[in-house]
Coordinates of N, CA and C in Angstrom, one line a residue:
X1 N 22.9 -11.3 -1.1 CA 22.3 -11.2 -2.5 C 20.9 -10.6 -2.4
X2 N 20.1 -10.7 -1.7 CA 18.6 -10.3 -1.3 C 18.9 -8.7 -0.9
X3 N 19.5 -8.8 -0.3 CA 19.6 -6.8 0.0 C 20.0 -6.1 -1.1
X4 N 20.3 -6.9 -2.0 CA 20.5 -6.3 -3.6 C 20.2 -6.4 -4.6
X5 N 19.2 -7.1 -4.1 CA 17.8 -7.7 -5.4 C 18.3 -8.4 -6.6
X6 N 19.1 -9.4 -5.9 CA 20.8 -10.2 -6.7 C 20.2 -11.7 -6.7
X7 N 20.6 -12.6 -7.6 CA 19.9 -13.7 -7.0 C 21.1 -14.5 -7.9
X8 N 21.6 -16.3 -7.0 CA 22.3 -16.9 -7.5 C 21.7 -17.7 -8.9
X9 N 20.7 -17.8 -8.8 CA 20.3 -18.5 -10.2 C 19.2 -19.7 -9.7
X10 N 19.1 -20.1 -8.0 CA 18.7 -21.0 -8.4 C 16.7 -20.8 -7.8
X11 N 16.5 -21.5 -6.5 CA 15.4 -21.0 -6.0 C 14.8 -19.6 -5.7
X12 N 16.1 -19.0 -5.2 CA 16.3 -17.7 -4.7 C 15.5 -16.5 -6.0
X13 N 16.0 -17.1 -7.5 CA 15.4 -16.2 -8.2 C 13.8 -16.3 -8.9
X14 N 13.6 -17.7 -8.2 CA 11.9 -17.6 -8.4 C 11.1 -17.0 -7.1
X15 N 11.9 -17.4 -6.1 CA 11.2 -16.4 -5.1 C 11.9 -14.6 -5.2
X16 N 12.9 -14.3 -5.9 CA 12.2 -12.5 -6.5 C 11.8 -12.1 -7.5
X17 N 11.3 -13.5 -8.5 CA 10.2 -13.2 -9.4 C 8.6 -12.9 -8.7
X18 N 8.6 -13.8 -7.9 CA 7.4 -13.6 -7.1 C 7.2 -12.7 -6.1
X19 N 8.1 -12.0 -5.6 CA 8.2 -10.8 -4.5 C 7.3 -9.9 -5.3
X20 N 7.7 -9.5 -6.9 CA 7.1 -8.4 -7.3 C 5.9 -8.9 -7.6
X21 N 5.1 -9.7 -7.5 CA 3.9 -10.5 -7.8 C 3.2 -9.9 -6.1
X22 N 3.7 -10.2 -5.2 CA 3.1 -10.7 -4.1 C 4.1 -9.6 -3.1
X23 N 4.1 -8.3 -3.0 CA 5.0 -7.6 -2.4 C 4.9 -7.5 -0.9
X24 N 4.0 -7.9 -0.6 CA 3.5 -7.9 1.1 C 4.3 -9.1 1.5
X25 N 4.8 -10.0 0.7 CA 6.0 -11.2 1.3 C 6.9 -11.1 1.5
X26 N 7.5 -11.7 2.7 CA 9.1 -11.1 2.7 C 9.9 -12.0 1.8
X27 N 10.9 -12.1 1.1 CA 11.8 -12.6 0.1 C 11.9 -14.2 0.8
X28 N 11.9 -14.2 2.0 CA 12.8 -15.1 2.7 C 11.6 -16.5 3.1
X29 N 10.2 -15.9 3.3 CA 9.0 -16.4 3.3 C 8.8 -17.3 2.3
X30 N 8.9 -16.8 1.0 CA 9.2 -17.3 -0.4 C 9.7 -18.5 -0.4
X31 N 11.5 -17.7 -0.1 CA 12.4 -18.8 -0.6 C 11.7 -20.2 0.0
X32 N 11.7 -20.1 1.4 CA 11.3 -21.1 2.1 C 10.5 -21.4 2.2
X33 N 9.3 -21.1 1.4 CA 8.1 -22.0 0.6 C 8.5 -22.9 -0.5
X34 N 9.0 -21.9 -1.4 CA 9.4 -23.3 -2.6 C 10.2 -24.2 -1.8
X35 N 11.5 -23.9 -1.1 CA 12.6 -24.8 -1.0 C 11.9 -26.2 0.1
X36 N 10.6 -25.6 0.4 CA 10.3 -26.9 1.4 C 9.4 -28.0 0.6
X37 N 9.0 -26.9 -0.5 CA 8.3 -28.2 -1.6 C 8.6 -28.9 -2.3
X38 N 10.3 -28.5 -2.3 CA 11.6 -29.6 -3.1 C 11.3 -30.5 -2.2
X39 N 11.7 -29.8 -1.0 CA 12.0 -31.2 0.5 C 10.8 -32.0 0.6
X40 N 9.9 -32.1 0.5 CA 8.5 -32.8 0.6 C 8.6 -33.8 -0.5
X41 N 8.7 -32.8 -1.8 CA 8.7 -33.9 -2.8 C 10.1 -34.6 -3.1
X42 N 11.1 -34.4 -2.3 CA 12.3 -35.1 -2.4 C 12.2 -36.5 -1.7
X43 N 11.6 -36.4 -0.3 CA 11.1 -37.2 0.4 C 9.9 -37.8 -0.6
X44 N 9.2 -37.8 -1.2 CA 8.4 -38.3 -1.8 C 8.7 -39.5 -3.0
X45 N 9.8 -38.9 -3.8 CA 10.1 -39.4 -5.0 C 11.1 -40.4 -4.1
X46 N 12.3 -40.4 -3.5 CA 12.9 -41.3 -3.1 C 12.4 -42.0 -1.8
X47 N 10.9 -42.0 -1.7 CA 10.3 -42.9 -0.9 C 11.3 -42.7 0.6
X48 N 12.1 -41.5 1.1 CA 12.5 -42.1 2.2 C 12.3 -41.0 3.3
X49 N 11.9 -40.8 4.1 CA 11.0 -39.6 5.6 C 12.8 -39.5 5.6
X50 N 13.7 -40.0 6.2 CA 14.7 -39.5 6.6 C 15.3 -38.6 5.5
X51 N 15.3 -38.9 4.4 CA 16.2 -37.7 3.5 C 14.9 -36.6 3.8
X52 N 13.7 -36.3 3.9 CA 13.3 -35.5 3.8 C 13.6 -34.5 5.4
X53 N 13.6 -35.4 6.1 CA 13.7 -34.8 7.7 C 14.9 -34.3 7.8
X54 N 16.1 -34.5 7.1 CA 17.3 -34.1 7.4 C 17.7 -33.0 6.1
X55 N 16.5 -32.6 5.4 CA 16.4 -32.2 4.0 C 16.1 -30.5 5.1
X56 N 15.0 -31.3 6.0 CA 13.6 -30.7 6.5 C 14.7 -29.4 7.0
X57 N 15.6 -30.2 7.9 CA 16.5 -29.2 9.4 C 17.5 -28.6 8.5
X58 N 18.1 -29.2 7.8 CA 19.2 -28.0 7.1 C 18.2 -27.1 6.2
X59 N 17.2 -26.9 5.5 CA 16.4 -25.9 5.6 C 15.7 -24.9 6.3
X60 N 15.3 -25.6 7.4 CA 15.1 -24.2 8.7 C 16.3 -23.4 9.5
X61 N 17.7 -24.3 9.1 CA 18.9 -23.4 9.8 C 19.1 -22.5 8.7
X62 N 19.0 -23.0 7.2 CA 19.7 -21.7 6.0 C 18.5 -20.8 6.3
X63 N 17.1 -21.4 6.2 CA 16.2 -20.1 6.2 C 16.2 -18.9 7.6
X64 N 16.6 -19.3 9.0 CA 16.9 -18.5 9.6 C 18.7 -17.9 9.6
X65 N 19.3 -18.6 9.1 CA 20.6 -17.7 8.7 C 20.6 -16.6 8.1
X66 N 19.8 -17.0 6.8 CA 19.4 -15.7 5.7 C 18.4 -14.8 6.3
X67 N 17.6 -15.3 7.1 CA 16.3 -14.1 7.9 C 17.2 -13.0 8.9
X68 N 18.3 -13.4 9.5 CA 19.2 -12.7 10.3 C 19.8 -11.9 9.4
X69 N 20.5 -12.1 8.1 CA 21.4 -11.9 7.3 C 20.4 -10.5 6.8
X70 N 19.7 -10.9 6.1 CA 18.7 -10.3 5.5 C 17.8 -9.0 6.3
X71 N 17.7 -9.1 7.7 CA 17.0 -8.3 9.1 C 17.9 -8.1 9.4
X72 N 19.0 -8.4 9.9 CA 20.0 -7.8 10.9 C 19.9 -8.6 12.1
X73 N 20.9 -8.1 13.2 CA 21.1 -9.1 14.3 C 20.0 -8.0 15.0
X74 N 19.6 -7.1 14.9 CA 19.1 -6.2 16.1 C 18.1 -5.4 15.6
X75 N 17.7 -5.6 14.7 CA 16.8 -5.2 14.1 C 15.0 -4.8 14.7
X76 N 14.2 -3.6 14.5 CA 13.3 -3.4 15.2 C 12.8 -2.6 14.1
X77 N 11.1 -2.7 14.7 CA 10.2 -1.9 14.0 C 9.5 -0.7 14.7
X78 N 9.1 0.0 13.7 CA 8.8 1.3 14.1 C 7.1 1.5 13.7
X79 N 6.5 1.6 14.7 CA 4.7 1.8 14.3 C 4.4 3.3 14.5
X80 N 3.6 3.9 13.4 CA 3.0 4.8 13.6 C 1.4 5.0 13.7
X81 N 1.2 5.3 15.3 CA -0.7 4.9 15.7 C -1.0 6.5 15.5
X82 N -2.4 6.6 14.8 CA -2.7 7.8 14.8 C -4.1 7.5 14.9
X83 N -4.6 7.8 16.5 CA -6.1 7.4 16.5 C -6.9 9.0 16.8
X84 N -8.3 8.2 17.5 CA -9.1 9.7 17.7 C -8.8 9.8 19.2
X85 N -8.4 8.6 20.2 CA -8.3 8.5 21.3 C -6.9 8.4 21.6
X86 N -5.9 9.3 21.7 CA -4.3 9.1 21.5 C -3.9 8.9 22.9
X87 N -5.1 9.6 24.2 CA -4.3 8.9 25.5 C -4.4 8.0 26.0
X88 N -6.0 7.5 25.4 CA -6.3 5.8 25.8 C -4.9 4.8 25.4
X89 N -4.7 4.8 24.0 CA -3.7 4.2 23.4 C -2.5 4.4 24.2
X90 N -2.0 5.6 24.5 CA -0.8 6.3 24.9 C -0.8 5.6 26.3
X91 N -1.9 5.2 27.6 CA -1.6 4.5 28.4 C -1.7 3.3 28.4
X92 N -2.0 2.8 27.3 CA -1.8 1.3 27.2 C -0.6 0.7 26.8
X93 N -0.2 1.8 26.0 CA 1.0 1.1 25.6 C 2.3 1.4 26.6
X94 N 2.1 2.7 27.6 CA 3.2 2.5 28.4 C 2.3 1.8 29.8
X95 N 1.1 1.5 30.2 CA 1.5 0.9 31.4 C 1.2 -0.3 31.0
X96 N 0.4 -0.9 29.9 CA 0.2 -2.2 29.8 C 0.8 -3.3 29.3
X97 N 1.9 -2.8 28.0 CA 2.6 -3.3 27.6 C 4.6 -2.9 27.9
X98 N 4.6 -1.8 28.9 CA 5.6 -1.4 29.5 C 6.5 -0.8 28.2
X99 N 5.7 -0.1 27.7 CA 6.6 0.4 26.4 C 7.0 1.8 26.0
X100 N 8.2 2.4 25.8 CA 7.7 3.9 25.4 C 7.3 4.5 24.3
X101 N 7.1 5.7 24.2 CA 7.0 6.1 22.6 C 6.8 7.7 22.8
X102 N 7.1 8.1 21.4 CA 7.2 9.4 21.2 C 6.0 9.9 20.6
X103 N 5.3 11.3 21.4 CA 4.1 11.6 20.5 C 4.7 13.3 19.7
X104 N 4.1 12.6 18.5 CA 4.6 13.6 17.1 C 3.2 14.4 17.1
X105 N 3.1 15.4 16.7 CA 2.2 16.8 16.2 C 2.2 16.2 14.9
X106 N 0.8 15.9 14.2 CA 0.3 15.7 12.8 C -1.3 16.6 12.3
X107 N -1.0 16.5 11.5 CA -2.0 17.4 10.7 C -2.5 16.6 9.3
X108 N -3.8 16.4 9.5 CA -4.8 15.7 8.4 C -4.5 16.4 7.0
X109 N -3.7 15.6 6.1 CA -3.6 15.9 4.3 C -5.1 16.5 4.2
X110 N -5.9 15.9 4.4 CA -7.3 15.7 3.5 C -8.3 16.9 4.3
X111 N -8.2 16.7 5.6 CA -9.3 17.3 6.7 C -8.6 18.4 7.0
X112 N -7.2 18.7 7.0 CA -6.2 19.8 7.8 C -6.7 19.8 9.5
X113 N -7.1 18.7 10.3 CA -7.1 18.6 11.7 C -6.4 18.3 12.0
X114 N -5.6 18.7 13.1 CA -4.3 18.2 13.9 C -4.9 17.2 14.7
X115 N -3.9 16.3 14.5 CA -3.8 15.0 15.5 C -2.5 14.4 16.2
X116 N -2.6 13.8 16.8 CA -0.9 13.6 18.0 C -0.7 12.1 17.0
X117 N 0.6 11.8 16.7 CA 1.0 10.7 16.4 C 2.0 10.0 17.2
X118 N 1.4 8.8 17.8 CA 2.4 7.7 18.6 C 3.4 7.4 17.4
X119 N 4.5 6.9 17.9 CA 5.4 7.1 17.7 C 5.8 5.4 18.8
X120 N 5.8 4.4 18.0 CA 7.1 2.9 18.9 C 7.4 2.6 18.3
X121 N 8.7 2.3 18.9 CA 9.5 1.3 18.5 C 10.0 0.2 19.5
X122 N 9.5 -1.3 18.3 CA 9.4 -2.5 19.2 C 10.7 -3.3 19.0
X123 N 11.5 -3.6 19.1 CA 13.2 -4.6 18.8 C 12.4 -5.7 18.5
X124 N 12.7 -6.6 17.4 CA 12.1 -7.7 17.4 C 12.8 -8.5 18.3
X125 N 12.0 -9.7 18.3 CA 12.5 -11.0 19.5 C 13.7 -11.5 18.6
X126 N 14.1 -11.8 20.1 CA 15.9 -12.5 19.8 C 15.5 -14.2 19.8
X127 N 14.5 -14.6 19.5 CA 15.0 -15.9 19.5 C 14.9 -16.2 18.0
X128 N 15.5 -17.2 17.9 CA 16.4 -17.6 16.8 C 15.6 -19.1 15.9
X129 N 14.7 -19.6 16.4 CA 13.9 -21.2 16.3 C 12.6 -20.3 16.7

């Protein structure tokens, strides 16, 4: 539903009311803000820690279900470094952090100076908790 800016009706579509409020959030951040302030206050009103704690864990399994669902199982990001010092950076990132990357030929909109653009890509982490 989230990859299609679809929502079932219930929490889900107050957290994509507020995406366009707050666009630096990911959808899933959201959901799982409100949906923990049910669980808190669920635990609150019926006075009992256990419905909230068991409220608590089937909440962090749907919200990483949907964070997979939503990301993909393999999913990675792509940074573009465009500094004044491109081989300082350039050997840090491959001998320090054992990484590769591609350097792109760029040229300043504003200044028309050529500059080298790094170029990584990082796989996000597989763990799952």
């Amino acid at each position: 539903m989230f990859r299609s800016d679809a929502s079932t009706g219930g929490t889900d579509l107050i957290a994509l009311i507020l995406i366009k409020k707050f666009p630096n959030f990911k959808v899933i951040n959201l959901l799982s803000g409100l949906d923990g302030t049910i669980v808190i206050a669920s635990g609150i009103v019926n006075n009992s820690i256990e419905t909230a704690l068991y409220s608590g864990i089937d909440l962090l399994v749907i919200v990483k279900i949907a964070d997979i669902i939503v990301e993909g199982f393999n999913s990675s990001r792509a940074f573009y470094i465009i500094s004044d010092q491109p081989e300082k950076v350039r050997t840090a990132i491959t001998g320090e952090l054992n990484r590769g990357l591609t350097i792109l030929d760029g040229k300043g909109g504003y200044t028309k100076t050529s500059k080298e653009i790094l170029l990584v890509v990082v796989t996000k982490n597989k763990s799952y908790f």
